[in-house]
CSV table of C-alpha atoms in Angstrom, one decimal:
chain,number,residue,atom,x,y,z
X,1,MET,CA,82.7,-56.0,43.3
X,2,SER,CA,84.9,-59.0,44.1
X,3,ALA,CA,86.1,-61.5,41.6
X,4,PRO,CA,83.7,-64.3,40.6
X,5,VAL,CA,84.4,-68.0,41.2
X,6,LYS,CA,85.0,-70.3,38.3
X,7,LEU,CA,82.9,-73.5,38.5
X,8,LEU,CA,83.9,-76.6,36.5
X,9,TYR,CA,81.8,-79.7,36.0
X,10,PHE,CA,83.1,-83.1,34.9
X,11,ALA,CA,81.7,-86.5,33.8
X,12,TRP,CA,77.9,-86.9,34.3
X,13,LEU,CA,77.6,-83.6,36.1
X,14,ARG,CA,78.2,-81.8,32.8
X,15,ALA,CA,75.1,-83.3,31.2
X,16,ARG,CA,73.0,-83.0,34.4
X,17,VAL,CA,74.0,-79.4,35.1
X,18,GLY,CA,74.0,-78.6,31.4
X,19,GLN,CA,77.3,-76.7,31.7
X,20,VAL,CA,81.0,-77.4,31.3
X,21,GLU,CA,82.1,-74.4,33.2
X,22,GLU,CA,80.7,-71.1,34.4
X,23,GLU,CA,81.8,-68.0,36.3
X,24,VAL,CA,79.5,-66.8,39.0
X,25,PRO,CA,79.7,-64.0,41.6
X,26,LEU,CA,80.1,-65.7,45.0
X,27,PRO,CA,77.0,-64.8,47.1
X,28,ALA,CA,77.9,-63.0,50.4
X,29,GLU,CA,76.3,-65.7,52.5
X,30,VAL,CA,78.5,-68.6,50.9
X,31,HIS,CA,81.7,-69.2,52.9
X,32,ASP,CA,82.4,-72.9,52.4
X,33,VAL,CA,81.9,-75.8,50.0
X,34,ALA,CA,78.8,-77.0,51.8
X,35,GLY,CA,77.3,-73.5,51.5
X,36,LEU,CA,78.2,-73.3,47.8
X,37,LEU,CA,76.6,-76.7,47.0
X,38,ASP,CA,73.5,-75.6,48.9
X,39,TRP,CA,73.3,-72.4,47.1
X,40,LEU,CA,73.8,-74.1,43.7
X,41,ARG,CA,71.0,-76.5,44.4
X,42,GLY,CA,68.7,-73.5,44.6
X,43,ARG,CA,69.6,-72.2,41.2
X,44,GLY,CA,67.3,-74.6,39.3
X,45,PRO,CA,66.0,-78.2,39.0
X,46,ASN,CA,69.1,-79.2,36.9
X,47,TYR,CA,71.4,-78.2,39.8
X,48,ALA,CA,69.1,-79.7,42.4
X,49,GLU,CA,69.0,-83.0,40.6
X,50,ALA,CA,72.7,-83.1,39.8
X,51,LEU,CA,73.7,-82.3,43.4
X,52,ARG,CA,71.0,-84.3,45.1
X,53,ASP,CA,73.2,-87.1,46.4
X,54,LEU,CA,76.4,-85.6,47.9
X,55,SER,CA,77.8,-89.1,48.5
X,56,VAL,CA,78.7,-89.3,44.8
X,57,ILE,CA,80.0,-85.7,44.6
X,58,ARG,CA,83.7,-84.7,45.0
X,59,VAL,CA,84.9,-81.1,45.1
X,60,ALA,CA,88.3,-79.6,44.3
X,61,VAL,CA,89.2,-76.0,45.2
X,62,ASN,CA,92.1,-74.6,43.3
X,63,GLN,CA,92.9,-78.2,42.1
X,64,ASN,CA,93.1,-79.7,45.6
X,65,TYR,CA,90.5,-82.2,46.9
X,66,VAL,CA,88.6,-80.6,49.8
X,67,GLY,CA,85.9,-81.5,52.3
X,68,ASN,CA,82.5,-79.7,52.8
X,69,GLU,CA,83.9,-77.4,55.4
X,70,HIS,CA,86.7,-76.0,53.2
X,71,PRO,CA,86.4,-72.3,52.7
X,72,VAL,CA,85.6,-70.8,49.3
X,73,HIS,CA,86.8,-67.3,48.3
X,74,PRO,CA,86.2,-65.0,45.3
X,75,GLY,CA,88.6,-65.9,42.5
X,76,ASP,CA,88.7,-69.6,43.4
X,77,GLU,CA,88.5,-72.4,40.8
X,78,ILE,CA,86.0,-74.9,42.1
X,79,ALA,CA,85.5,-78.2,40.3
X,80,ILE,CA,82.6,-80.5,41.0
X,81,PHE,CA,82.7,-84.1,39.8
X,82,PRO,CA,81.9,-87.7,40.7
X,83,PRO,CA,84.5,-90.1,42.2
X,84,VAL,CA,87.4,-90.6,39.8
X,85,THR,CA,87.6,-93.8,37.6
X,86,GLY,CA,90.9,-93.5,35.7
X,87,GLY,CA,93.8,-95.9,35.5
K,1,MET,CA,108.1,-88.1,34.7
K,2,ILE,CA,104.4,-87.4,34.0
K,3,ARG,CA,102.7,-87.4,30.7
K,4,VAL,CA,99.0,-86.9,29.9
K,5,GLN,CA,98.3,-87.5,26.3
K,6,ARG,CA,95.8,-88.5,23.7
K,7,GLU,CA,98.3,-90.6,21.7
K,8,ASP,CA,99.3,-94.2,22.3
K,9,PHE,CA,102.8,-95.0,23.8
K,10,ASP,CA,105.4,-97.6,23.0
K,11,THR,CA,105.9,-99.6,26.2
K,12,GLY,CA,109.2,-101.2,25.2
K,13,LYS,CA,110.8,-97.9,24.2
K,14,GLU,CA,109.6,-96.1,27.4
K,15,LEU,CA,111.0,-98.9,29.6
K,16,GLU,CA,114.2,-98.9,27.7
K,17,ARG,CA,114.5,-95.1,28.1
K,18,LEU,CA,113.8,-95.3,31.8
K,19,SER,CA,116.9,-97.2,32.6
K,20,ALA,CA,119.2,-96.2,29.7
K,21,GLY,CA,122.7,-95.2,30.8
K,22,ASP,CA,122.2,-95.8,34.5
K,23,HIS,CA,124.0,-99.0,35.4
K,24,THR,CA,123.1,-98.7,39.1
K,25,ILE,CA,119.5,-99.9,38.2
K,26,GLY,CA,118.8,-103.5,39.0
K,27,GLY,CA,115.2,-103.7,38.2
K,28,VAL,CA,112.4,-102.0,36.2
K,29,ALA,CA,108.8,-102.8,37.3
K,30,SER,CA,105.8,-101.7,35.2
K,31,PHE,CA,102.1,-101.9,34.9
K,32,VAL,CA,100.1,-101.3,31.7
K,33,GLY,CA,96.3,-100.8,32.0
K,34,LEU,CA,94.3,-101.9,29.0
K,35,VAL,CA,90.7,-101.3,27.9
K,36,ARG,CA,88.7,-104.5,28.7
K,37,ASP,CA,85.7,-105.8,26.8
K,38,LEU,CA,83.9,-108.1,29.2
K,39,GLY,CA,81.5,-109.2,26.5
K,40,GLY,CA,78.0,-110.3,27.5
K,41,PRO,CA,74.9,-108.1,27.3
K,42,ASP,CA,76.9,-105.0,28.5
K,43,GLN,CA,79.4,-105.3,25.6
K,44,VAL,CA,81.7,-102.2,25.6
K,45,SER,CA,82.5,-101.0,22.1
K,46,ALA,CA,84.7,-98.1,23.3
K,47,LEU,CA,85.7,-96.1,26.3
K,48,SER,CA,86.0,-92.3,26.6
K,49,LEU,CA,88.4,-90.9,29.1
K,50,GLU,CA,87.8,-87.3,30.3
K,51,HIS,CA,90.2,-85.6,32.7
K,52,TYR,CA,90.7,-82.2,34.5
K,53,PRO,CA,93.6,-80.6,32.6
K,54,GLY,CA,96.0,-78.9,35.1
K,55,MET,CA,94.8,-80.8,38.1
K,56,THR,CA,95.6,-84.1,36.5
K,57,GLU,CA,99.2,-83.2,36.0
K,58,LYS,CA,99.4,-81.7,39.5
K,59,LYS,CA,98.0,-84.8,41.2
K,60,LEU,CA,100.1,-87.3,39.1
K,61,ALA,CA,103.2,-85.2,40.0
K,62,GLU,CA,102.3,-85.3,43.7
K,63,ILE,CA,101.7,-89.1,43.5
K,64,GLU,CA,105.0,-89.6,41.8
K,65,ALA,CA,106.8,-87.4,44.3
K,66,GLU,CA,105.3,-89.4,47.2
K,67,ALA,CA,106.5,-92.7,45.6
K,68,ASN,CA,110.0,-91.2,45.4
K,69,ARG,CA,109.9,-90.2,49.0
K,70,ARG,CA,108.9,-93.7,50.1
K,71,TRP,CA,111.3,-95.7,47.9
K,72,PRO,CA,114.8,-95.2,46.6
K,73,LEU,CA,113.9,-94.9,42.9
K,74,SER,CA,116.3,-94.1,40.1
K,75,ALA,CA,113.5,-93.1,37.8
K,76,SER,CA,109.8,-93.2,37.5
K,77,LEU,CA,107.2,-92.6,34.7
K,78,VAL,CA,103.5,-92.3,34.5
K,79,ILE,CA,101.7,-91.9,31.2
K,80,HIS,CA,97.9,-91.6,31.2
K,81,ARG,CA,95.9,-91.3,28.0
K,82,TYR,CA,92.6,-89.5,27.5
K,83,GLY,CA,90.0,-89.5,24.7
K,84,ARG,CA,88.4,-92.4,22.9
K,85,LEU,CA,89.9,-95.8,23.4
K,86,GLU,CA,88.8,-99.2,22.2
K,87,PRO,CA,89.1,-102.7,23.8
K,88,GLY,CA,92.7,-103.8,23.9
K,89,ASP,CA,94.0,-100.2,23.8
K,90,ARG,CA,96.6,-99.1,26.4
K,91,ILE,CA,95.2,-96.6,28.9
K,92,VAL,CA,98.0,-96.1,31.4
K,93,LEU,CA,101.7,-97.0,31.9
K,94,VAL,CA,103.4,-96.9,35.3
K,95,ALA,CA,107.1,-97.7,35.5
K,96,THR,CA,109.7,-97.6,38.2
K,97,ALA,CA,113.4,-98.2,38.2
K,98,SER,CA,115.5,-98.8,41.2
K,99,PRO,CA,118.8,-100.5,42.3
K,100,HIS,CA,116.5,-102.8,44.4
K,101,ARG,CA,113.8,-105.1,43.0
K,102,GLU,CA,111.5,-104.7,46.0
K,103,ALA,CA,111.6,-100.9,45.8
K,104,ALA,CA,110.7,-100.9,42.1
K,105,LEU,CA,107.9,-103.5,42.5
K,106,ALA,CA,106.3,-101.8,45.6
K,107,ALA,CA,106.5,-98.3,44.1
K,108,CYS,CA,104.9,-99.4,40.9
K,109,HIS,CA,102.1,-101.1,42.8
K,110,PHE,CA,101.7,-98.0,44.9
K,111,LEU,CA,101.6,-95.6,41.9
K,112,ILE,CA,98.9,-97.5,40.1
K,113,ASP,CA,96.7,-98.0,43.2
K,114,TRP,CA,97.0,-94.4,44.2
K,115,LEU,CA,96.5,-93.1,40.7
K,116,LYS,CA,93.3,-95.0,40.5
K,117,THR,CA,91.7,-93.1,43.4
K,118,ASP,CA,93.5,-89.7,43.2
K,119,ALA,CA,94.0,-88.8,39.5
K,120,PRO,CA,91.0,-86.8,38.1
K,121,PHE,CA,90.0,-89.1,35.2
K,122,TRP,CA,86.5,-90.3,34.4
K,123,LYS,CA,85.6,-93.2,32.1
K,124,SER,CA,82.4,-93.5,30.2
K,125,GLU,CA,81.5,-96.6,28.1
K,126,GLU,CA,79.9,-96.7,24.8
K,127,THR,CA,77.2,-99.4,25.1
K,128,PRO,CA,74.4,-100.5,22.8
K,129,GLU,CA,72.2,-98.4,25.1
K,130,GLY,CA,74.4,-95.3,24.8
K,131,GLU,CA,77.0,-93.6,27.0
K,132,ARG,CA,77.3,-95.0,30.5
K,133,TRP,CA,79.7,-93.5,33.2
K,134,VAL,CA,81.8,-96.0,35.0
K,135,GLU,CA,81.2,-96.0,38.7
K,136,ALA,CA,84.1,-95.8,41.1
K,137,CYS,CA,84.8,-99.1,42.8
K,138,ALA,CA,85.2,-99.7,46.5
K,139,GLU,CA,88.0,-102.2,45.8
K,140,ASP,CA,90.1,-99.4,44.4
K,141,ASP,CA,89.6,-97.3,47.6
K,142,ALA,CA,90.6,-100.3,49.7
K,143,ALA,CA,93.7,-100.8,47.6
K,144,THR,CA,94.8,-97.2,48.1
K,145,ARG,CA,94.0,-97.2,51.8
K,146,ARG,CA,96.6,-100.0,52.2
K,147,TRP,CA,99.3,-97.6,51.5
K,148,ARG,CA,98.3,-94.9,54.0
M,1,MET,CA,105.3,-119.6,29.1
M,2,ILE,CA,108.9,-120.3,30.0
M,3,ARG,CA,112.1,-119.4,28.0
M,4,VAL,CA,115.7,-120.0,29.0
M,5,GLN,CA,118.0,-118.5,26.5
M,6,ARG,CA,121.4,-116.9,25.8
M,7,GLU,CA,119.9,-114.2,23.5
M,8,ASP,CA,118.5,-110.9,24.6
M,9,PHE,CA,114.7,-110.3,24.4
M,10,ASP,CA,112.5,-107.4,23.3
M,11,THR,CA,110.5,-106.4,26.4
M,12,GLY,CA,107.9,-104.3,24.4
M,13,LYS,CA,107.2,-107.0,21.9
M,14,GLU,CA,106.9,-109.7,24.6
M,15,LEU,CA,104.4,-107.6,26.6
M,16,GLU,CA,102.5,-106.8,23.4
M,17,ARG,CA,102.3,-110.5,22.5
M,18,LEU,CA,101.2,-111.5,26.0
M,19,SER,CA,97.9,-109.6,25.8
M,20,ALA,CA,97.4,-109.6,22.0
M,21,GLY,CA,93.9,-110.6,21.0
M,22,ASP,CA,92.5,-111.1,24.5
M,23,HIS,CA,90.3,-108.2,25.3
M,24,THR,CA,89.4,-109.6,28.7
M,25,ILE,CA,92.8,-108.5,30.0
M,26,GLY,CA,92.8,-105.3,32.0
M,27,GLY,CA,96.4,-105.2,33.1
M,28,VAL,CA,99.9,-106.4,32.3
M,29,ALA,CA,102.5,-106.2,35.1
M,30,SER,CA,106.1,-106.9,34.4
M,31,PHE,CA,109.6,-106.9,36.0
M,32,VAL,CA,112.8,-106.7,34.1
M,33,GLY,CA,116.0,-107.5,36.0
M,34,LEU,CA,119.2,-105.7,34.8
M,35,VAL,CA,122.9,-106.3,35.4
M,36,ARG,CA,124.1,-103.7,37.9
M,37,ASP,CA,127.5,-102.1,38.1
M,38,LEU,CA,127.8,-100.7,41.6
M,39,GLY,CA,131.1,-99.1,40.9
M,40,GLY,CA,133.6,-98.6,43.7
M,41,PRO,CA,136.6,-100.9,44.3
M,42,ASP,CA,134.6,-104.0,43.4
M,43,GLN,CA,133.6,-102.7,40.0
M,44,VAL,CA,131.9,-105.4,38.0
M,45,SER,CA,132.9,-105.5,34.3
M,46,ALA,CA,130.5,-108.5,33.5
M,47,LEU,CA,128.4,-111.3,34.9
M,48,SER,CA,128.4,-114.9,33.9
M,49,LEU,CA,125.1,-116.8,34.5
M,50,GLU,CA,125.3,-120.6,34.7
M,51,HIS,CA,122.2,-122.8,35.1
M,52,TYR,CA,121.1,-126.4,35.3
M,53,PRO,CA,119.6,-127.3,32.0
M,54,GLY,CA,116.5,-129.4,32.4
M,55,MET,CA,116.0,-128.5,36.1
M,56,THR,CA,115.8,-124.8,35.3
M,57,GLU,CA,112.9,-125.2,32.9
M,58,LYS,CA,111.2,-127.7,35.3
M,59,LYS,CA,111.5,-125.3,38.3
M,60,LEU,CA,110.4,-122.2,36.3
M,61,ALA,CA,107.4,-124.2,34.9
M,62,GLU,CA,106.5,-125.2,38.5
M,63,ILE,CA,106.7,-121.6,39.7
M,64,GLU,CA,104.6,-120.4,36.9
M,65,ALA,CA,102.0,-123.1,37.5
M,66,GLU,CA,101.9,-122.1,41.2
M,67,ALA,CA,101.3,-118.4,40.2
M,68,ASN,CA,98.4,-119.5,37.9
M,69,ARG,CA,96.9,-121.6,40.8
M,70,ARG,CA,97.0,-118.6,43.1
M,71,TRP,CA,95.8,-115.8,40.8
M,72,PRO,CA,93.4,-115.7,37.9
M,73,LEU,CA,95.9,-115.0,35.1
M,74,SER,CA,95.1,-114.8,31.4
M,75,ALA,CA,98.8,-115.2,30.5
M,76,SER,CA,102.2,-115.3,32.0
M,77,LEU,CA,105.8,-115.3,30.8
M,78,VAL,CA,109.2,-115.9,32.3
M,79,ILE,CA,112.3,-115.4,30.2
M,80,HIS,CA,115.7,-115.9,31.9
M,81,ARG,CA,119.0,-115.5,30.2
M,82,TYR,CA,122.3,-117.3,30.8
M,83,GLY,CA,125.8,-116.7,29.6
M,84,ARG,CA,127.9,-113.6,29.7
M,85,LEU,CA,126.1,-110.3,30.5
M,86,GLU,CA,127.4,-106.8,30.9
M,87,PRO,CA,126.2,-103.9,33.1
M,88,GLY,CA,122.8,-102.6,31.8
M,89,ASP,CA,122.0,-105.9,30.1
M,90,ARG,CA,118.6,-107.5,30.7
M,91,ILE,CA,118.8,-110.8,32.7
M,92,VAL,CA,115.2,-111.7,33.3
M,93,LEU,CA,111.7,-110.7,32.3
M,94,VAL,CA,108.6,-111.7,34.3
M,95,ALA,CA,105.2,-110.6,32.9
M,96,THR,CA,101.6,-111.4,33.9
M,97,ALA,CA,98.3,-110.5,32.4
M,98,SER,CA,95.0,-110.6,34.1
M,99,PRO,CA,91.5,-109.1,34.0
M,100,HIS,CA,92.4,-107.7,37.4
M,101,ARG,CA,95.2,-105.3,38.2
M,102,GLU,CA,95.8,-106.7,41.7
M,103,ALA,CA,96.2,-110.3,40.4
M,104,ALA,CA,98.6,-109.2,37.7
M,105,LEU,CA,100.7,-107.2,40.1
M,106,ALA,CA,100.8,-109.7,42.9
M,107,ALA,CA,101.6,-112.7,40.6
M,108,CYS,CA,104.4,-110.7,39.0
M,109,HIS,CA,105.9,-109.9,42.4
M,110,PHE,CA,105.5,-113.5,43.5
M,111,LEU,CA,107.1,-114.9,40.3
M,112,ILE,CA,110.3,-112.8,40.6
M,113,ASP,CA,110.6,-113.4,44.4
M,114,TRP,CA,110.2,-117.1,44.0
M,115,LEU,CA,112.4,-117.4,40.9
M,116,LYS,CA,115.2,-115.7,42.8
M,117,THR,CA,115.3,-118.5,45.4
M,118,ASP,CA,114.1,-121.5,43.5
M,119,ALA,CA,115.4,-121.4,39.9
M,120,PRO,CA,118.9,-123.0,39.6
M,121,PHE,CA,120.9,-120.1,38.3
M,122,TRP,CA,124.3,-119.0,39.6
M,123,LYS,CA,126.0,-115.7,39.0
M,124,SER,CA,129.7,-115.1,38.9
M,125,GLU,CA,131.2,-111.6,38.5
M,126,GLU,CA,134.2,-110.6,36.5
M,127,THR,CA,136.2,-108.3,38.8
M,128,PRO,CA,139.7,-106.9,38.5
M,129,GLU,CA,140.8,-109.7,40.9
M,130,GLY,CA,139.2,-112.4,38.7
M,131,GLU,CA,136.0,-114.4,38.9
M,132,ARG,CA,133.9,-114.1,42.0
M,133,TRP,CA,130.7,-116.2,42.7
M,134,VAL,CA,127.8,-114.1,43.9
M,135,GLU,CA,126.6,-115.2,47.4
M,136,ALA,CA,122.9,-115.9,48.0
M,137,CYS,CA,121.2,-113.2,49.9
M,138,ALA,CA,119.1,-113.6,53.1
M,139,GLU,CA,116.8,-110.8,51.8
M,140,ASP,CA,115.8,-113.0,48.9
M,141,ASP,CA,114.9,-115.9,51.1
M,142,ALA,CA,112.8,-113.6,53.3
M,143,ALA,CA,111.0,-112.3,50.2
M,144,THR,CA,110.1,-115.8,49.1
M,145,ARG,CA,109.0,-116.9,52.6
M,146,ARG,CA,106.4,-114.1,52.5
M,147,TRP,CA,104.5,-116.1,49.9
M,148,ARG,CA,104.5,-119.5,51.7
Z,1,MET,CA,125.9,-154.7,39.0
Z,2,SER,CA,123.4,-151.9,39.5
Z,3,ALA,CA,123.3,-148.6,37.5
Z,4,PRO,CA,125.7,-145.8,38.6
Z,5,VAL,CA,124.5,-142.4,39.9
Z,6,LYS,CA,125.2,-139.4,37.8
Z,7,LEU,CA,126.8,-136.5,39.9
Z,8,LEU,CA,126.6,-132.9,38.6
Z,9,TYR,CA,128.5,-130.0,40.1
Z,10,PHE,CA,127.6,-126.3,39.6
Z,11,ALA,CA,129.1,-122.9,40.3
Z,12,TRP,CA,132.2,-122.9,42.5
Z,13,LEU,CA,131.8,-126.6,43.3
Z,14,ARG,CA,133.0,-127.3,39.7
Z,15,ALA,CA,136.3,-125.7,40.3
Z,16,ARG,CA,136.8,-127.1,43.8
Z,17,VAL,CA,135.8,-130.6,42.9
Z,18,GLY,CA,137.6,-130.3,39.6
Z,19,GLN,CA,134.6,-132.0,37.7
Z,20,VAL,CA,131.5,-130.9,35.9
Z,21,GLU,CA,129.9,-134.3,36.1
Z,22,GLU,CA,130.8,-137.9,36.7
Z,23,GLU,CA,129.2,-141.3,36.9
Z,24,VAL,CA,130.0,-143.3,40.0
Z,25,PRO,CA,128.7,-146.7,41.2
Z,26,LEU,CA,126.7,-146.1,44.4
Z,27,PRO,CA,128.5,-147.8,47.4
Z,28,ALA,CA,126.3,-150.4,49.1
Z,29,GLU,CA,126.5,-148.5,52.4
Z,30,VAL,CA,125.1,-145.2,50.9
Z,31,HIS,CA,121.3,-144.9,51.3
Z,32,ASP,CA,120.6,-141.1,51.5
Z,33,VAL,CA,122.0,-137.7,50.6
Z,34,ALA,CA,123.9,-137.3,53.9
Z,35,GLY,CA,125.5,-140.7,53.4
Z,36,LEU,CA,126.5,-139.7,49.8
Z,37,LEU,CA,128.1,-136.4,50.8
Z,38,ASP,CA,129.9,-138.2,53.6
Z,39,TRP,CA,131.3,-140.8,51.2
Z,40,LEU,CA,132.2,-138.2,48.6
Z,41,ARG,CA,134.3,-136.3,51.3
Z,42,GLY,CA,136.4,-139.4,51.7
Z,43,ARG,CA,137.2,-139.5,48.0
Z,44,GLY,CA,140.0,-136.9,48.2
Z,45,PRO,CA,141.0,-133.5,49.5
Z,46,ASN,CA,139.2,-131.7,46.7
Z,47,TYR,CA,135.9,-133.3,47.7
Z,48,ALA,CA,136.6,-132.8,51.4
Z,49,GLU,CA,137.3,-129.1,50.9
Z,50,ALA,CA,134.4,-128.5,48.5
Z,51,LEU,CA,131.9,-130.2,50.8
Z,52,ARG,CA,133.3,-129.0,54.1
Z,53,ASP,CA,130.6,-126.5,54.9
Z,54,LEU,CA,127.2,-128.1,54.2
Z,55,SER,CA,125.4,-124.9,55.1
Z,56,VAL,CA,126.4,-123.6,51.7
Z,57,ILE,CA,125.6,-126.8,49.8
Z,58,ARG,CA,122.3,-127.7,48.2
Z,59,VAL,CA,121.3,-131.0,46.6
Z,60,ALA,CA,118.8,-131.9,44.0
Z,61,VAL,CA,117.9,-135.5,43.2
Z,62,ASN,CA,116.3,-136.1,39.9
Z,63,GLN,CA,115.9,-132.3,39.6
Z,64,ASN,CA,114.1,-131.8,42.8
Z,65,TYR,CA,115.5,-130.0,45.8
Z,66,VAL,CA,115.9,-132.5,48.7
Z,67,GLY,CA,117.1,-132.6,52.3
Z,68,ASN,CA,119.9,-134.7,53.8
Z,69,GLU,CA,117.6,-137.6,54.7
Z,70,HIS,CA,116.3,-138.0,51.1
Z,71,PRO,CA,117.1,-141.5,49.7
Z,72,VAL,CA,119.4,-142.0,46.8
Z,73,HIS,CA,119.2,-145.0,44.4
Z,74,PRO,CA,121.2,-146.3,41.6
Z,75,GLY,CA,120.5,-144.5,38.4
Z,76,ASP,CA,119.6,-141.2,40.2
Z,77,GLU,CA,120.8,-137.8,38.8
Z,78,ILE,CA,122.2,-136.0,41.8
Z,79,ALA,CA,123.2,-132.3,41.5
Z,80,ILE,CA,125.4,-130.6,44.1
Z,81,PHE,CA,125.6,-126.8,44.1
Z,82,PRO,CA,125.6,-123.6,46.3
Z,83,PRO,CA,122.4,-121.6,47.0
Z,84,VAL,CA,121.0,-120.2,43.8
Z,85,THR,CA,121.6,-116.6,42.8
Z,86,GLY,CA,119.6,-116.0,39.6
Z,87,GLY,CA,117.0,-113.4,38.7
C-alpha cells in the first residue's frame, strides 16, 4: 500500500469539517486537487458543506499554493483553507 | 530576517538592531500593523490569529527574498505574531534598511502588501455574537497585483 | 506634530506615542534617515546640518498639513535634527498613523520626499580636505514632482 | 525713511558673502527679487562671486519660496541660499 496523504484544515474549515488534520489513503482515481476536493465532498455532509463554494477555498500542496489542476501524490501534505487575512 | 511568534516585539529596539554597525545605511522604513477596534455594533473585543506553521515561515522567507532581489537592501525584517491580540496590540512589523531612501520605502510597502495576500494567517474576531472569521479583502489583492 | 531639535530622538517611544490610546489606528508607517559614511577617498567623518529657524517649522507644518489633506491620517510626526551628526546618527523621523495601511504608507513616503526638497536644511560634510557643502540631487526633485 | 530689508544668508553663501545677516535700506530702484540680486552683485566682489550663478540660488521672502519676479518691499525678510539638502 502507498503512503497516505496528510490533510490540514485552517480557519473556519476546521469547525465545518470538524477536523484539524487527518491522514487518508489517496483513492486510486484521485490525481489532482480538483479530484481530491470532489472526492472529499463525497465523504459526508460536513465535507460537502465546507467545500461547497470553491471560490473561497485555497489549497497548498507541500506548502506551495496550487491550482485545481495541480497533481496530488501519496505522501503529500495538502492544506485546505480560506483566503488568507494576516498582516 | 523572519520571525513568527506569540510574544510582542519592541519596535524601537528592532529598528535600532536592523541598522546597527552598518554606516552605509541611509534610511530605515517600517510598517507596524495594529489591531483595530472600529467600535459600533460590531465592536471587536479581541482578535485571534491562526497560521500554518512551516508554510508561514517558508512564504515569509520567499517574500523577503523577493524584496531583496528587487531592491538593494542592507537588511530586512518581518515579525508576525499569532494567538490572541487585543485592540491596540501590534500584529506585524516590516522593516527595511538601505543606502537609498526610495529602496527602503518601496521594499517596505511591497513586503506588507505581499505578506497580506501570501502569508498563511487567518484572523477571527471575538464579537458579542461570538467568533467571526475575517473575510479577505479585494483591496489587498489589488495592492499586491500592483507589484507583479 | 513637528519638532526641530538638536537632540537625538527615541524612535520606538515616538512611534508608540503616535498611536497610543487610539484603537481606530490600523497601521503606523515610518522612515528614519541616518547619516551615511560611504567610505572611500571622500570618507565623511561628520555632517553638519544648518537650517532656517522659523521658516523650517513653517514649511514642515505646511508639508504635514498637505499630507493630512491628501490622506485620512489619525496622527503624524516629523522630527528633524540640526547641528553636528556622525555616521549612523539619526537625522530625521517621519511617522504616520491611519486606520488604513495604504494611507499611512503613502503619506509617510510623501512626507519624506517633500521634506527633502522643501524644508530649508543644508548639509555640510567634514572631509579630510575640510568642510564641503552637499549638493542638491536631481533624484530628490524628481521624487517630489511625482506627488504634484 | 522707510524700513530696511533684512537679508539672511545660508550654507556656502554665508562664507562667500562674509555675512550671516544684514539690514540694508532698499534702494528706490529695486522692486523685485531679480532687481535685488542685481543690486547686491554691485555691492562688492564677494557678492558678485556668491551670486554669480543664479541656477544654484534660491530666495525666500518672508519665509516663502519665491521666483525672480516676486516683489520686495521695505521691512521684508529676504533669505538667500542654495537648494536645500535636508532629510
